Tab-separated table of C-alpha atoms in Angstrom:
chain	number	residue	atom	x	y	z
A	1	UNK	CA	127.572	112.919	84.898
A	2	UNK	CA	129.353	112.167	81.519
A	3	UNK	CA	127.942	110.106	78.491
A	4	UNK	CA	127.076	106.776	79.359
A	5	UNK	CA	128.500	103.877	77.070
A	6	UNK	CA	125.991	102.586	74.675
A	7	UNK	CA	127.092	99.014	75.880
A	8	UNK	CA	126.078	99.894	79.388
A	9	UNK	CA	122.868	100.917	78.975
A	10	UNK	CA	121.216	97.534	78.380
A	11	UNK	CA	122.041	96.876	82.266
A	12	UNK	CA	121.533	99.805	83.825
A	13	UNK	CA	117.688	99.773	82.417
A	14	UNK	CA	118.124	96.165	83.709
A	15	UNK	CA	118.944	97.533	87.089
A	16	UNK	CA	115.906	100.227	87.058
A	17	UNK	CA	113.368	97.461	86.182
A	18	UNK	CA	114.830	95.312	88.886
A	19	UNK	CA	114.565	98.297	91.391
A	20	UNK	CA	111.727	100.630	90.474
A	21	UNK	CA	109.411	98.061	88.499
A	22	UNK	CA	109.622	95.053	90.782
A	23	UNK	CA	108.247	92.064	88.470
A	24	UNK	CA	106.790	90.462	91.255
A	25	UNK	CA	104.886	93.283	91.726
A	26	UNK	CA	103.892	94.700	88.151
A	27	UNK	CA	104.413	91.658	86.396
A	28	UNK	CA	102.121	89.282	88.186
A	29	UNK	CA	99.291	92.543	88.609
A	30	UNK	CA	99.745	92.922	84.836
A	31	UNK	CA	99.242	89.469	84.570
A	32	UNK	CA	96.333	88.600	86.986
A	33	UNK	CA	94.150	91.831	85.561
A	34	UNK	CA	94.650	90.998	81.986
A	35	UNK	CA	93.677	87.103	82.839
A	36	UNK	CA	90.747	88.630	84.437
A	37	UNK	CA	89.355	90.535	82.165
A	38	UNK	CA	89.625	88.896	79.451
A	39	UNK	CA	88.511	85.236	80.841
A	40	UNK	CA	85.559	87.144	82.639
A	41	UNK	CA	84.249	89.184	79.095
A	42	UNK	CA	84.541	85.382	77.251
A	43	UNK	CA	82.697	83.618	79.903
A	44	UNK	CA	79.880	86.287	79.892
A	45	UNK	CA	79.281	85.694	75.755
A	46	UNK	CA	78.727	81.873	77.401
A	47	UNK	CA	81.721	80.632	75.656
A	48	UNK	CA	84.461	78.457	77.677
A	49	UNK	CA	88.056	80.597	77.746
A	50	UNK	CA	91.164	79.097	77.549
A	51	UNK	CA	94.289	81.377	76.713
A	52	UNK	CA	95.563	81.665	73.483
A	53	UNK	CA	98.733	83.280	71.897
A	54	UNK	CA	96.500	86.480	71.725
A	55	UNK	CA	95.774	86.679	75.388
A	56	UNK	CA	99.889	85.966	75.857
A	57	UNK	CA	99.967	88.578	73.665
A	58	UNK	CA	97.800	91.055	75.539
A	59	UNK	CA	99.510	90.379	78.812
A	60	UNK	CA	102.733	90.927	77.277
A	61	UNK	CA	101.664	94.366	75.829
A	62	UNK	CA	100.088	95.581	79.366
A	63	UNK	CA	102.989	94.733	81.391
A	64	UNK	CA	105.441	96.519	79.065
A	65	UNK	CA	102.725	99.406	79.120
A	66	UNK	CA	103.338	99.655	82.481
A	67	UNK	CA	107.059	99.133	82.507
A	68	UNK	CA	106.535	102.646	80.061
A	69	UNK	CA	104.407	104.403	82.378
A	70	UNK	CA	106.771	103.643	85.847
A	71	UNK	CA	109.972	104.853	83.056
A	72	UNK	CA	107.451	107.762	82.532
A	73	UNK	CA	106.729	108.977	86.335
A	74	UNK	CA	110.448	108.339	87.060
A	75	UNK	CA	110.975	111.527	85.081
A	76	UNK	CA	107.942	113.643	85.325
A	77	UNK	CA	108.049	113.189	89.307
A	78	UNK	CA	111.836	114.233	89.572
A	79	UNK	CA	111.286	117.934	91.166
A	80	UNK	CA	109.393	115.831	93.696
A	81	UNK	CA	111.799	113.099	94.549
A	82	UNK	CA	114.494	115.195	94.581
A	83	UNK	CA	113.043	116.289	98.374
A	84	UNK	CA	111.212	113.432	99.260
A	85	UNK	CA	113.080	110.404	97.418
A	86	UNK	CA	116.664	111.591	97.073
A	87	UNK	CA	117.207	107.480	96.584
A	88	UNK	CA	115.517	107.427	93.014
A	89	UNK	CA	117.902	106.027	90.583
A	90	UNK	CA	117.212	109.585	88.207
A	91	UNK	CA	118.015	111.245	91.239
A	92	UNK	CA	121.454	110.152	92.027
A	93	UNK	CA	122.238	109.192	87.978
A	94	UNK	CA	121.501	105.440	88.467
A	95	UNK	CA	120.042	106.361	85.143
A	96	UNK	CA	119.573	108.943	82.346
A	97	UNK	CA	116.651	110.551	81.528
A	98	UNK	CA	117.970	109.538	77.506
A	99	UNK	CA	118.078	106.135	78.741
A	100	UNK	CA	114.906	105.636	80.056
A	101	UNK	CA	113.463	107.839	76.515
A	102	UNK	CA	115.054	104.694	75.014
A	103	UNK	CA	113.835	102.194	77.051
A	104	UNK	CA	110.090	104.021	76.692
A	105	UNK	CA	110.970	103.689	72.566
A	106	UNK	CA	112.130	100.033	72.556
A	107	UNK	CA	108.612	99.118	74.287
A	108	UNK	CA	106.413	100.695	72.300
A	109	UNK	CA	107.975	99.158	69.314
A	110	UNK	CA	107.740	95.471	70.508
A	111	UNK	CA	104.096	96.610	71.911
A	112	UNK	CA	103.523	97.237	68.409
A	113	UNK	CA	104.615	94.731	66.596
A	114	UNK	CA	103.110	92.392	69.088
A	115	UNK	CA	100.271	94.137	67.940
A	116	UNK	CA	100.582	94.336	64.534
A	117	UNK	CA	99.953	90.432	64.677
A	118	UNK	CA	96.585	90.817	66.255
A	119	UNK	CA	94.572	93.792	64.550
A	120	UNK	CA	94.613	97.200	63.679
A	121	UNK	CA	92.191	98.070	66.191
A	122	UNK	CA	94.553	96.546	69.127
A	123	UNK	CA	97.907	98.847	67.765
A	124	UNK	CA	95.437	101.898	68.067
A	125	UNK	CA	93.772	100.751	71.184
A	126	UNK	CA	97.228	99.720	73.305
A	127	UNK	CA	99.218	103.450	71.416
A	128	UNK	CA	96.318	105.399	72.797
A	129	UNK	CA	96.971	104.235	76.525
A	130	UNK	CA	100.632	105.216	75.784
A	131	UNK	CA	99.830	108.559	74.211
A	132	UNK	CA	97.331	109.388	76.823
A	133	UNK	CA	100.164	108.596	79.232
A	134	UNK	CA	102.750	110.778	77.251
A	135	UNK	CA	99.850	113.822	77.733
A	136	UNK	CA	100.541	113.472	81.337
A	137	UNK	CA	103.881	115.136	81.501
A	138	UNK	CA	103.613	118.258	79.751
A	139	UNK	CA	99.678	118.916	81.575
A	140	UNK	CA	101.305	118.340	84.837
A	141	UNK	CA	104.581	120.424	84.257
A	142	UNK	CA	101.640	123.173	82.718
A	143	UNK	CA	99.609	123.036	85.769
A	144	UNK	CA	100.690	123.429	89.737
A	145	UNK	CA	97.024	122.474	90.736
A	146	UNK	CA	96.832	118.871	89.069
A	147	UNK	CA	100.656	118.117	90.480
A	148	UNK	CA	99.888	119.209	94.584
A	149	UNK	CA	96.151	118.292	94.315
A	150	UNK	CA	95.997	114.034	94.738
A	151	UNK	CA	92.443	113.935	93.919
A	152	UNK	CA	92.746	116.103	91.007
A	153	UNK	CA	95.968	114.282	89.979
A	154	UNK	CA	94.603	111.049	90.209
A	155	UNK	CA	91.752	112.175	88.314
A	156	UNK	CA	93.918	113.389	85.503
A	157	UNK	CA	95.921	110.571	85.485
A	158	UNK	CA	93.774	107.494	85.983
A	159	UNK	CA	92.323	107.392	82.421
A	160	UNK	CA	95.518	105.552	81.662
A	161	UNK	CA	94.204	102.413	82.914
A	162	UNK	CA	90.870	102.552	81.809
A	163	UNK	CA	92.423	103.323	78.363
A	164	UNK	CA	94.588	100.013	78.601
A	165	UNK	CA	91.308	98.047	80.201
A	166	UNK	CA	89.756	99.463	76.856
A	167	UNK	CA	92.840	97.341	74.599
A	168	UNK	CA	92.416	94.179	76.498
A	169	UNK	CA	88.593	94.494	76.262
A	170	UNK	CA	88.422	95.952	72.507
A	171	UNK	CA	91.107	93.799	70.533
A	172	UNK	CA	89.316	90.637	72.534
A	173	UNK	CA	85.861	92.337	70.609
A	174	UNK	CA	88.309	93.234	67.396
A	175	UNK	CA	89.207	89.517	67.128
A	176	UNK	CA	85.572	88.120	67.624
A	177	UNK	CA	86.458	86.427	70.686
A	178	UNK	CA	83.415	88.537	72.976
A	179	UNK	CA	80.805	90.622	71.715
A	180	UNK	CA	80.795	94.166	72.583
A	181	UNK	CA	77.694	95.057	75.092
A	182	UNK	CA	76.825	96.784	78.176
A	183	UNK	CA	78.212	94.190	80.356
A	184	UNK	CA	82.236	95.454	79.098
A	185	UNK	CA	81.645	98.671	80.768
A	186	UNK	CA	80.441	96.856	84.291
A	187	UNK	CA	83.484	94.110	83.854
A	188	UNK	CA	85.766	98.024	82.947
A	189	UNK	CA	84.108	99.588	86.257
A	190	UNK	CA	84.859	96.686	88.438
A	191	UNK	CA	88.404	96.278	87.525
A	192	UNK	CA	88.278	100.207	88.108
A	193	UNK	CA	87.205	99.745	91.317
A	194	UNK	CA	89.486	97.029	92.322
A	195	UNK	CA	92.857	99.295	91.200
A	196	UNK	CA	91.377	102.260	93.179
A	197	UNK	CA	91.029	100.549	96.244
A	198	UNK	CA	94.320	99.698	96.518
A	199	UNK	CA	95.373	102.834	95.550
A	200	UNK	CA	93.435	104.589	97.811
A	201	UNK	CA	94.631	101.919	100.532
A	202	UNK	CA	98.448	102.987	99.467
A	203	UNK	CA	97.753	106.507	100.354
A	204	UNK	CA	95.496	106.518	103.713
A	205	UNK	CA	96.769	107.109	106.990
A	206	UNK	CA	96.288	108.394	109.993
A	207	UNK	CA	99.884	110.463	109.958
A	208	UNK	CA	101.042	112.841	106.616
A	209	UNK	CA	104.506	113.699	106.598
A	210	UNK	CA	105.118	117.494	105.484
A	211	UNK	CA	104.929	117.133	101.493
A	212	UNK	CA	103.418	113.638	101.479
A	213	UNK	CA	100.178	113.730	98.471
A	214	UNK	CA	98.211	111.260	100.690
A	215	UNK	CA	94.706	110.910	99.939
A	216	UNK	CA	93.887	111.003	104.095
A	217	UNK	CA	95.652	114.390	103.707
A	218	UNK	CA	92.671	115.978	101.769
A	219	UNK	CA	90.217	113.941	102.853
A	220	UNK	CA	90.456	112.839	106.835
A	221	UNK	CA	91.625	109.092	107.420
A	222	UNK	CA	88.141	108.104	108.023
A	223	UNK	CA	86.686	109.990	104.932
A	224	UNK	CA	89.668	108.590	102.847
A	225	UNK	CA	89.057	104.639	104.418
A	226	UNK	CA	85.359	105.215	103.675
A	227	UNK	CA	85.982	105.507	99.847
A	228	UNK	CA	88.506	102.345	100.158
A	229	UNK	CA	85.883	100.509	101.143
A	230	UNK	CA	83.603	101.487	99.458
A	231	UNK	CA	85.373	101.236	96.402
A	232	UNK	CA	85.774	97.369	97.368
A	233	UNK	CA	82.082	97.371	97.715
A	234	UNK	CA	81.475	98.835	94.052
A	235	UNK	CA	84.368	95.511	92.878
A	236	UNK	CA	81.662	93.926	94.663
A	237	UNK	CA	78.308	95.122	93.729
A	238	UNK	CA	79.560	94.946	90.070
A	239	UNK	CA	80.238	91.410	90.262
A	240	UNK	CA	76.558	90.427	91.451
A	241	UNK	CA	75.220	92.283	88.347
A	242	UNK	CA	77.348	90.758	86.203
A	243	UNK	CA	77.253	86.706	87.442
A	244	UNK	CA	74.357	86.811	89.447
A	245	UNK	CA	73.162	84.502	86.796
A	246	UNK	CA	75.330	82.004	87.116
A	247	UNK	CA	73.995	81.695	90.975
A	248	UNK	CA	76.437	81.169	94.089
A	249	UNK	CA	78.998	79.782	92.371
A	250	UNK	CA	79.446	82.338	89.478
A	251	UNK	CA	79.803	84.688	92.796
A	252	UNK	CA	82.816	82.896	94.656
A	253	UNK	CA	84.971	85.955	93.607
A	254	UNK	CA	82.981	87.920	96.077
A	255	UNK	CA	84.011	86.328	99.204
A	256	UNK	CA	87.146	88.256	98.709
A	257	UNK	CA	85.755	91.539	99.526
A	258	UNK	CA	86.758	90.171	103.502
A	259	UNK	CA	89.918	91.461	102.617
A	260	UNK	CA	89.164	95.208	102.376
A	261	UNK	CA	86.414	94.733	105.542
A	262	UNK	CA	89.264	93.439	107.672
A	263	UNK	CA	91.645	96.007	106.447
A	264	UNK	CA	88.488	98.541	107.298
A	265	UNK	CA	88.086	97.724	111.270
A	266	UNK	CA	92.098	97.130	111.921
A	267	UNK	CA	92.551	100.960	110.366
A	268	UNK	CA	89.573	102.238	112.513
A	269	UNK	CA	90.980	100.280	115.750
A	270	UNK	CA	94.844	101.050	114.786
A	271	UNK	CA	94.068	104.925	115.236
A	272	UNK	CA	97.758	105.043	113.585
A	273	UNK	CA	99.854	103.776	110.634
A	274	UNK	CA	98.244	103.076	107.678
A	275	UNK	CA	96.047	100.688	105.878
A	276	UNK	CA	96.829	96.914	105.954
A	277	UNK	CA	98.639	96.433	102.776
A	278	UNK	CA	98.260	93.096	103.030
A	279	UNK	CA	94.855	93.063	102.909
A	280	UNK	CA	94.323	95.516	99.995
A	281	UNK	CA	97.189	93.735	97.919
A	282	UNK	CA	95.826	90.115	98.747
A	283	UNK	CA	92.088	91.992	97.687
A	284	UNK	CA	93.463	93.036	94.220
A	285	UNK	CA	95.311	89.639	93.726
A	286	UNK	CA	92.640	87.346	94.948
A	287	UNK	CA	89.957	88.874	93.293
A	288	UNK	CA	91.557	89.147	89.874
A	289	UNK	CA	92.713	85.454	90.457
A	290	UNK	CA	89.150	84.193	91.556
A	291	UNK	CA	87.651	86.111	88.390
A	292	UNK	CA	89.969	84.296	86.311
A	293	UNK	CA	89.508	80.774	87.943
A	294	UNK	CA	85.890	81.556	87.793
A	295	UNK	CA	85.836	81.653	83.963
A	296	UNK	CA	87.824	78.639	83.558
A	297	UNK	CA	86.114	76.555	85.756
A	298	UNK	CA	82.658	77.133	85.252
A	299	UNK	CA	80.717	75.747	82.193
């Protein structure tokens, strides 16, 4: 493919997000999981949350994190979607590996100076995440095991989020607005919990595909539907030690975990397909949305 017109590259990255980032998708989960965690560590300091131009800010700089990370896989998954994916817009030149370099560059310079406006602490904070996520690449071009092993991948690879749970939660403790306890590492583990479900939900079924890096592959589709569920019932059992306090009503969020338990007995009883998406995208959504309603309801 020849050089690409500078002028032209504004829409074609225009086209990729459209495509391969889905706002509906990343947006609103970048938006609901900031909301979340940030209401949920104010309300535990006892303090009523409202959003402010900092939490706009934070949600701004995780869903551009993302957009970087999704530019990111586009190109260090390319041997792989060559075979399985020929579609991918890197694939057939849609787009350039240079242009999504500069698409990675523009957002971590308005990440920054969004940033810049809020502390040091959040520019180091949100650049780690991104550096972490540049790491990625070379460790799984170095290393066959971490790239054809989904367990080990994902292990290698899911810091990334904790690392960009850590910005929201940290540059929130940076600015004063919560105070930095035990309770931030429960409110980190159950947001932990309630991206790995659906992530293990995405990649259990009863059926691999030659080439397919399912997690039912490795593990059995019962063994790999156990730890969905039970990672719904960690979301869970975090959320009792964390509002307990606050008695029934602080624990409204919970009733949400009837999501993954429906999506549980319709996998077992399908004996094919995969798990309800439905139910583990509805889990992730209403749980981050009930955290968040939570916070700014309750006194």
């Amino acid at each position: 493919m020849g050089t690409v017109p500078v002028s032209r590259v504004p829409a074609r990255l225009a086209r990729f997000v459209l495509r391969m980032f889905r706002p509906q998708v990343y947006v609103t989960y970048g938006l609901l999981w900031t909301l979340a965690l940030e209401s949920s560590a104010v309300s535990l300091t006892g303090t009523p949350w409202r959003p402010s131009g900092a939490t706009w800010v934070r949600v701004a700089s995780v869903v551009l994190a993302l957009l970087f990370l999704r530019m990111l896989d586009e190109q260090k998954d390319l041997g792989y979607d060559r075979v399985h994916h020929p579609d991918r817009p890197l694939v057939t030149g849609a787009i350039t590996t240079a242009e999504l370099r500069a698409g990675m560059a523009a957002s971590t310079a308005v990440v920054t100076g969004l940033n810049a406006a809020l502390s040091p602490a959040a520019v180091l904070l949100v650049l780690a995440a991104l550096g972490y996520g540049l790491l990625l690449a070379p460790v799984e071009g170095l290393s066959a095991a971490v790239r054809e092993r989904p367990l080990l991948g994902l292990a290698v690879a899911y810091p990334v989020q904790v690392l960009l749970g850590c910005y929201v939660y940290g540059s929130a403790a940076a600015a004063g607005t919560v105070t930095a306890d035990w309770r931030g590492a429960v409110l980190l583990a159950l947001c932990a919990c309630v991206f790995l479900h659906f992530e293990f939900a995405r990649k259990t079924a009863w059926e691999t595909r030659p080439g397919e890096r399912l997690y039912s592959a490795v593990l059995g589709p019962r063994r790999s539907a156990a730890v969905t569920a039970a990672l719904a019932a960690g979301a869970v059992v975090c959320q009792i030690v964390l509002f307990l306090p606050d008695g029934p009503a602080g624990l409204l969020p919970c009733l949400t975990a009837a999501l993954p338990a429906w999506g549980l007995r319709r996998f077992l009883t399908a004996r094919s397909g995969g798990w309800p998406m439905p139910a583990a995208a509805g889990f992730v959504a209403g749980t981050h949305l009930a955290l968040t309603v939570r916070a700014a309801v309750l006194p």
